[in-house]
Every structure is written in C-alpha cells, then in structure tokens.
Short mmCIF file of C-alpha atoms in Angstrom, two decimals:
data_model
loop_
_atom_site.label_atom_id
_atom_site.label_comp_id
_atom_site.label_asym_id
_atom_site.label_seq_id
_atom_site.Cartn_x
_atom_site.Cartn_y
_atom_site.Cartn_z
CA MET A 22 8.20 79.24 48.47
CA ALA A 23 11.35 78.16 46.57
CA GLY A 24 13.27 81.20 46.03
CA VAL A 25 11.39 82.79 49.18
CA SER A 26 11.90 80.53 52.27
CA VAL A 27 15.35 81.50 53.41
CA GLN A 28 16.20 81.56 56.94
CA ALA A 29 15.63 85.33 57.36
CA PHE A 30 11.95 84.57 56.04
CA ARG A 31 11.40 81.88 58.46
CA ARG A 32 13.07 83.43 61.60
CA GLN A 33 10.65 86.52 60.52
CA GLY A 34 7.63 84.03 60.66
CA ARG A 35 8.59 82.87 64.04
CA ARG A 36 8.63 86.49 65.38
CA PHE A 37 5.22 87.36 63.74
CA GLY A 38 3.74 84.13 65.64
CA ALA A 39 4.16 81.09 63.18
CA GLY A 40 3.87 77.84 64.97
CA LEU A 41 5.78 75.72 62.50
CA VAL A 42 8.02 76.98 59.65
CA CYS A 43 9.38 75.34 56.88
CA SER A 44 12.35 75.74 54.80
CA GLU A 45 12.03 75.94 50.96
CA MET A 46 12.67 72.69 48.94
CA VAL A 47 15.88 70.82 49.33
CA SER A 48 17.07 68.44 46.63
CA CYS A 49 18.14 65.22 47.86
CA ALA A 50 20.63 64.81 44.91
CA GLY A 51 22.06 68.11 45.60
CA LEU A 52 22.83 66.71 49.29
CA HIS A 53 23.87 63.31 48.12
CA HIS A 54 26.62 65.12 45.90
CA GLY A 55 27.64 67.60 48.29
CA ASN A 56 26.57 70.80 46.65
CA GLU A 57 27.41 73.88 48.67
CA ARG A 58 24.58 75.68 48.07
CA THR A 59 22.04 72.89 48.67
CA LEU A 60 24.23 72.22 52.14
CA GLY A 61 23.56 75.71 52.87
CA TYR A 62 19.63 74.79 53.17
CA LEU A 63 20.50 73.05 56.51
CA ARG A 64 22.18 76.25 57.85
CA ILE A 65 19.60 76.17 61.21
CA ALA A 66 19.14 79.13 63.59
CA ALA A 67 18.41 78.74 67.21
CA ASP A 68 15.21 80.87 67.31
CA GLU A 69 13.38 78.76 64.12
CA HIS A 70 12.39 75.91 66.34
CA PRO A 71 10.08 74.10 65.55
CA LEU A 72 11.41 73.82 62.05
CA ALA A 73 10.50 71.40 59.17
CA VAL A 74 13.13 71.05 56.21
CA GLN A 75 11.43 69.93 53.00
CA VAL A 76 13.12 67.51 50.78
CA PHE A 77 12.61 66.33 47.10
CA GLY A 78 13.60 63.54 44.94
CA SER A 79 12.35 60.35 43.33
CA GLU A 80 14.99 58.10 44.64
CA PRO A 81 13.65 56.22 48.10
CA SER A 82 17.49 55.64 49.04
CA LEU A 83 18.60 58.99 48.35
CA MET A 84 15.61 60.63 49.90
CA ALA A 85 16.27 58.51 53.07
CA GLU A 86 19.73 59.72 53.18
CA ALA A 87 18.67 63.36 52.93
CA ALA A 88 16.10 62.63 55.74
CA ARG A 89 19.13 61.44 57.87
CA MET A 90 21.18 64.62 56.84
CA VAL A 91 18.15 66.92 57.59
CA GLU A 92 17.90 65.13 61.14
CA ALA A 93 21.25 65.52 61.93
CA ALA A 94 21.24 69.14 60.95
CA GLY A 95 19.00 69.81 63.72
CA ALA A 96 15.35 70.05 61.98
CA ASP A 97 12.15 69.07 64.26
CA LEU A 98 10.61 67.54 60.97
CA VAL A 99 11.38 66.25 57.87
CA ASP A 100 8.68 67.18 54.98
CA VAL A 101 8.39 65.15 51.58
CA ASN A 102 7.45 67.33 48.91
CA PHE A 103 4.97 65.62 46.32
CA GLY A 104 3.20 68.77 45.40
CA CYS A 105 5.67 70.94 43.41
CA PRO A 106 4.29 71.49 39.90
CA VAL A 107 7.35 73.35 38.62
CA ARG A 108 8.78 71.83 35.31
CA LYS A 109 12.38 71.53 36.59
CA VAL A 110 11.24 69.46 39.33
CA THR A 111 8.49 67.23 37.84
CA LYS A 112 10.65 66.07 34.86
CA THR A 113 12.93 64.46 37.19
CA GLY A 114 10.01 62.42 38.25
CA ALA A 115 9.81 64.20 41.93
CA GLY A 116 7.33 66.94 43.28
CA ALA A 117 3.69 66.53 41.77
CA THR A 118 4.75 63.61 39.32
CA LEU A 119 4.99 61.15 42.35
CA LEU A 120 1.23 61.89 42.58
CA ASP A 121 0.86 59.82 39.42
CA ASP A 122 3.44 57.22 40.57
CA THR A 123 1.85 56.16 44.26
CA ASP A 124 3.54 52.83 44.59
CA ARG A 125 7.02 55.03 44.17
CA ALA A 126 5.62 57.60 46.86
CA CYS A 127 4.90 55.14 49.32
CA ARG A 128 8.07 53.50 48.86
CA ILE A 129 9.78 57.11 49.50
CA VAL A 130 7.95 57.77 52.47
CA ARG A 131 8.33 54.13 54.01
CA ALA A 132 12.16 54.60 53.21
CA VAL A 133 12.57 58.20 54.81
CA SER A 134 10.12 57.41 57.87
CA SER A 135 12.32 54.33 58.90
CA SER A 136 15.41 56.43 58.58
CA VAL A 137 14.98 59.02 60.91
CA SER A 138 13.54 59.37 64.65
CA ILE A 139 11.66 62.73 64.02
CA PRO A 140 8.21 62.90 62.46
CA VAL A 141 7.84 62.71 58.79
CA THR A 142 5.40 64.76 57.08
CA VAL A 143 4.06 65.27 53.37
CA LYS A 144 2.82 68.06 51.16
CA MET A 145 0.89 67.29 48.39
CA ARG A 146 -1.87 68.49 45.78
CA ARG A 147 -4.78 66.80 44.88
CA GLY A 148 -3.49 65.44 41.79
CA LEU A 149 -1.77 66.06 38.15
CA GLU A 150 -4.98 66.82 36.45
CA ASP A 151 -7.82 69.27 37.31
CA GLY A 152 -10.60 67.63 38.95
CA SER A 153 -8.33 64.54 40.19
CA ARG A 154 -9.14 63.07 43.54
CA THR A 155 -5.66 61.08 43.95
CA CYS A 156 -5.05 62.51 46.98
CA LEU A 157 -7.85 60.88 48.53
CA GLU A 158 -6.37 57.37 47.23
CA LEU A 159 -2.92 58.45 48.32
CA GLY A 160 -3.23 60.06 51.83
CA PRO A 161 -4.34 57.11 53.68
CA ARG A 162 -1.43 54.82 51.92
CA LEU A 163 0.94 57.48 53.02
CA VAL A 164 -0.09 57.36 56.43
CA GLU A 165 0.47 53.61 56.70
CA ALA A 166 3.87 54.05 54.84
CA GLY A 167 4.86 56.11 58.30
CA ALA A 168 3.88 59.82 57.37
CA ALA A 169 2.75 61.57 60.56
CA SER A 170 0.99 64.49 58.97
CA LEU A 171 -0.58 65.56 55.46
CA THR A 172 -0.58 68.79 54.19
CA LEU A 173 -3.14 69.53 51.33
CA HIS A 174 -3.11 72.06 48.85
CA PRO A 175 -6.22 71.16 46.86
CA ARG A 176 -5.40 72.34 43.75
CA SER A 177 -3.90 70.06 40.80
CA ALA A 178 -0.49 70.30 39.37
CA ARG A 179 -1.94 71.47 36.14
CA GLN A 180 -3.60 74.77 38.22
CA MET A 181 -0.50 76.03 39.31
CA TYR A 182 -1.71 78.66 41.33
CA THR A 183 -4.77 79.88 39.47
CA GLY A 184 -8.22 79.19 40.24
CA SER A 185 -9.16 78.24 43.71
CA ALA A 186 -8.14 75.69 46.34
CA ASP A 187 -11.09 73.10 46.81
CA HIS A 188 -11.05 72.23 50.39
CA SER A 189 -13.85 70.00 50.20
CA LEU A 190 -11.30 67.50 49.13
CA THR A 191 -9.33 68.62 52.63
CA ALA A 192 -12.46 67.64 54.81
CA GLU A 193 -12.68 64.27 52.80
CA LEU A 194 -8.85 63.49 53.14
CA VAL A 195 -9.64 64.59 57.26
CA SER A 196 -12.33 61.72 57.54
CA LEU A 197 -9.98 59.53 55.72
CA VAL A 198 -6.95 59.31 58.12
CA ASP A 199 -6.31 59.48 62.03
CA VAL A 200 -3.11 61.81 61.45
CA PRO A 201 -3.33 65.86 61.77
CA ILE A 202 -4.30 67.32 58.37
CA VAL A 203 -3.03 70.73 57.43
CA ALA A 204 -5.03 72.93 54.96
CA SER A 205 -2.94 74.97 52.36
CA GLY A 206 -4.51 77.04 49.82
CA ASP A 207 -6.09 80.71 49.93
CA VAL A 208 -5.76 81.48 53.43
CA LEU A 209 -5.70 84.99 53.60
CA SER A 210 -7.13 86.34 56.58
CA ARG A 211 -8.52 85.11 60.09
CA GLU A 212 -11.82 84.95 59.03
CA ARG A 213 -10.70 82.28 55.96
CA ALA A 214 -8.80 80.40 58.32
CA GLU A 215 -11.36 80.03 61.05
CA GLU A 216 -13.97 79.00 57.96
CA VAL A 217 -11.45 76.41 56.68
CA LEU A 218 -10.76 74.76 59.89
CA ALA A 219 -14.61 74.35 60.50
CA ASP A 220 -15.32 73.16 57.52
CA THR A 221 -12.79 70.46 56.82
CA GLY A 222 -11.72 69.75 60.50
CA ALA A 223 -8.21 69.96 59.74
CA GLN A 224 -5.83 70.77 62.67
CA ALA A 225 -4.12 73.74 61.33
CA VAL A 226 -3.61 76.08 58.07
CA MET A 227 -0.34 76.61 56.26
CA ILE A 228 0.24 80.25 55.40
CA GLY A 229 2.78 80.90 52.02
CA ARG A 230 2.20 83.64 49.59
CA ALA A 231 0.06 85.77 52.12
CA ALA A 232 3.15 86.22 54.07
CA GLN A 233 5.19 87.53 51.30
CA GLY A 234 6.39 91.22 52.33
CA ASN A 235 3.39 90.95 54.66
CA PRO A 236 4.39 89.22 58.04
CA TRP A 237 1.51 91.04 59.74
CA ALA A 238 -0.83 88.89 57.90
CA LEU A 239 0.33 86.19 60.22
CA ARG A 240 -0.26 88.17 63.43
CA GLU A 241 -4.01 88.96 62.10
CA ILE A 242 -4.39 85.41 61.06
CA LEU A 243 -3.68 84.22 64.85
CA ARG A 244 -5.23 87.55 66.70
CA GLY A 245 -8.01 88.76 64.51
CA PRO A 246 -7.53 92.15 62.46
CA GLY A 247 -5.41 94.88 64.29
CA ARG A 248 -4.29 98.21 62.78
CA GLU A 249 -2.31 98.66 59.60
CA PRO A 250 1.42 98.66 60.02
CA SER A 251 2.59 102.63 59.92
CA ARG A 252 5.28 103.18 57.35
CA ASP A 253 7.93 103.37 59.51
CA GLU A 254 7.12 99.75 60.78
CA VAL A 255 7.26 98.44 56.84
CA ALA A 256 10.26 100.36 56.20
CA ALA A 257 12.01 98.94 59.26
CA GLU A 258 10.81 95.47 58.68
CA LEU A 259 12.36 95.54 55.26
CA CYS A 260 16.00 96.75 56.43
CA LEU A 261 15.98 94.17 58.88
CA PHE A 262 15.16 91.58 56.43
CA VAL A 263 17.85 92.95 54.07
CA ARG A 264 20.39 92.88 56.48
CA GLU A 265 19.62 89.26 57.54
CA THR A 266 19.32 87.80 54.32
CA VAL A 267 22.52 89.50 53.48
CA ARG A 268 24.09 87.98 56.71
CA GLU A 269 22.91 84.39 55.38
CA LEU A 270 23.36 84.76 51.52
CA GLY A 271 26.39 87.11 51.17
CA GLU A 272 26.14 90.49 49.54
CA ARG A 273 26.41 89.29 46.32
CA ARG A 274 23.35 86.57 46.17
CA ALA A 275 21.12 88.87 48.47
CA SER A 276 21.30 91.75 46.25
CA GLY A 277 19.39 89.93 43.51
CA PHE A 278 17.70 87.61 45.34
CA LEU A 279 16.11 90.76 47.80
CA LYS A 280 14.73 92.58 44.54
CA LYS A 281 11.04 90.80 44.37
CA PHE A 282 10.91 91.69 48.13
CA TYR A 283 10.80 95.33 47.65
CA GLY A 284 7.46 95.56 45.69
CA TRP A 285 5.73 93.02 48.17
CA TYR A 286 6.75 95.34 51.13
CA LEU A 287 5.99 98.45 49.51
CA ARG A 288 3.23 98.05 47.07
CA GLY A 289 -0.03 100.03 48.07
CA ARG A 290 2.05 101.36 51.03
CA PHE A 291 4.90 103.53 49.25
CA PRO A 292 4.99 105.16 46.05
CA LYS A 293 5.78 103.04 43.09
CA GLN A 294 8.91 104.99 42.22
CA LEU A 295 10.27 103.73 45.19
CA VAL A 296 9.94 100.42 44.52
CA GLN A 297 11.40 101.04 40.81
CA GLU A 298 14.22 102.93 42.41
CA LEU A 299 15.35 100.12 44.69
CA VAL A 300 15.53 97.58 42.52
CA ARG A 301 18.12 100.14 40.11
CA LEU A 302 20.19 100.35 43.57
CA ARG A 303 23.35 97.81 43.33
CA ALA A 304 24.42 97.96 47.03
CA THR A 305 21.96 96.58 50.01
CA GLU A 306 23.00 99.04 52.25
CA GLU A 307 22.06 101.77 49.49
CA VAL A 308 18.53 100.17 49.83
CA VAL A 309 18.48 100.51 53.60
CA ARG A 310 19.80 104.21 53.44
CA ARG A 311 16.95 104.93 51.03
CA LEU A 312 14.16 103.33 52.85
CA LEU A 313 15.22 104.86 56.19
CA HIS A 314 15.29 108.50 54.16
CA GLU A 315 11.77 107.51 52.72
CA ALA A 316 10.58 106.96 56.66
CA PRO A 317 12.70 108.87 58.92
CA GLY A 318 11.15 107.03 62.06
CA SER A 319 11.82 103.84 60.74
CA ALA A 320 15.52 103.99 61.92
CA PHE A 321 14.17 104.13 65.90
CA VAL A 322 11.95 100.77 65.10
CA LEU A 323 15.17 99.22 63.20
CA GLN A 324 17.29 99.83 66.01
CA ARG A 325 14.66 98.25 68.49
CA LEU A 326 14.17 95.40 66.40
CA GLU A 327 17.65 94.78 65.84
CA ALA A 328 18.52 94.89 69.62
CA GLU A 329 15.50 92.19 70.28
CA LEU A 330 16.87 89.43 67.73
CA PRO A 331 18.04 86.69 69.52
CA THR A 332 21.68 85.91 69.25
CA GLY A 333 21.73 82.05 69.44
CA ASP A 334 24.43 79.94 67.81
CA GLU A 335 23.19 78.41 64.24
CA VAL A 336 23.72 74.56 64.12
CA VAL A 337 25.26 73.34 60.98
CA LEU A 338 26.46 69.85 59.76
CA ASP A 339 30.38 69.48 59.89
CA LEU A 340 30.57 69.74 56.25
CA PRO A 341 32.48 72.70 54.14
CA ILE A 342 30.13 75.29 54.06
CA SER A 343 31.42 78.62 53.37
CA ALA A 344 30.06 82.01 54.30
CA TYR A 345 28.22 82.21 50.69
CA GLY A 346 27.02 78.44 50.89
CA GLY A 347 23.50 79.37 52.99
CA GLY A 348 20.09 79.81 51.77
#
C-alpha cells in the first residue's frame, strides 16, 4: 500500500470499522539518516490507534533502530515487511528478497523484537518463485525469533498481484505456529472473508486494494451487505479525503498524490469525464468545488463528516519535521 496508506487513508479506515490500520512501508535507512519525508511517516494521529507502522530494510541493527523510533512515535505494533516484490525494494536486499535469505530474516526479527516492548509482527509472501513454500519453513522460525503474529499474502513475489492468492498455504501456516495468523489477498467481500477464515483457521483478514476509494467495503465485510453509498456520500467522502490529505501532505504534494484516488472513488459511480476533468485541475479546492457542484447534496454530508472528526493532538517525535514532511 505504498503511496496509498497515508494518515488520511488510515483514519478513514478506522471510521469505517477497521480493527487495526497500518502505515505504508517506512525505510529503516531513511529513518537512520533523518530523511525528513521518511520521518513524516511517524506522524500518528490520536484516532488511528491501534496502529502498526511497517518498516523495511536488510540490516538487523538499522531495523532495530527503526523499531525503537516507531515505538517512540506511539505506534502499537512494529510490522516487518518481508513481502514487497517491487524492484526498488528487493534490489536493496529488503522486502520479499529476505524470503530467500532466511537466516538474515530471522536475525532481523530477533533484533527488532529484542529492541522494543510493543509486539512485532511480520508480513510475508509465499516465496520468491511461483509454487514456493518458503513461508512454511520460515514462519515457525520467525515466531521463534520473536514474531508475535504473521500475515501471509500467499502469492509469490514473481506474481506481484496477478493470479490468485493460494490460501491453502495460509491454512498450513496456521497449523505450524501458535501465534495469530492474518490472511491477506483477494478478500473482497464479507462472504469471501468468512470463507477464508473458516477454511484457514486464521484469526483475521487484511484488506488492502479493496478499500482503495471504497471504504464502504470495510463496513460490508464487517457487517454484511448494505445499501450502496449515494452519490452525495461518495462525493463527500472524497472531499473529506482531499482536505485531510492536504492537511497532512501540504497542497503541493497532495495535488499530485490524490489524482489516482479520483478514479478509485468515482469510476462506476460518476461519469468518467468527471474523473478526467478532476485530474486536470491544479488546486485541490477546485476539485472539492467541482464535486460539490456535481453532487449538490454532498455539501451537507461533508459538513456532518467534518463536524464528527476527532480533534486529538498528533503524536510526533521530537525531530525537525516540517509541515510538509508528513506522509
């Protein structure tokens, strides 16, 4: 969820019922070097808890240092990424590459878990190659090294997001360890969530892409099918998301970051020409005005949503993070 799970996204997930939200990946090297943008990932709002901050890297000592910073920032969990298949991460020896370097993976988890008092969890894929069963060998070793929970996305790194998640592996992993297992991958509905939980014995499911532009999916998975959101509700949620993202990232960064969200929210709900128009607008408040014009009743919904937002203080490290260093 890199480039997606900013604070505004996580806070929205909590409003719609997510039991735990997670940051996007945070580079341990970026934290070590005091990179301002990386430090901004540690900005935590009072209404995000419980929150996991996910870190990635290949050096145990730097990962331990990053974990201590995550704990100091107020996170409830440190999540270690052994699943990212993206080249710019794997070429550094981090992410899914560590599935092929199991000794180093265990050293990382041992170093991280011994450096903090909050729980340490691990997210991983099945392995690097299609058909790999590395996760079943590695999982018990990670628990022995200190992992309090494991999340399995049972695709290979080579698959990226193609094909389907093989949750028979999730069931096998559950049988091998005595810590909670979270099932990730292809959970798009309550029916599918119930099926995965029943078939695997996992204690929870993780929702990612299904919630992009569709927070109502979280509510449906938790409670069962309900009515579809109205155009006014969709437009109001997008307007709120735009404003909250600008508060977090600043206008300059947010205006580019938000463009992908317009399609995620509006396709199939509004004319595609509207998405094309919004992408061309330069200022985010122009986007908000256009949405309010397209769905006039959304102004009243937006006013209610903004009034209901909590106003708790953010918790930040005592570090030089500027107003534009978040996210």
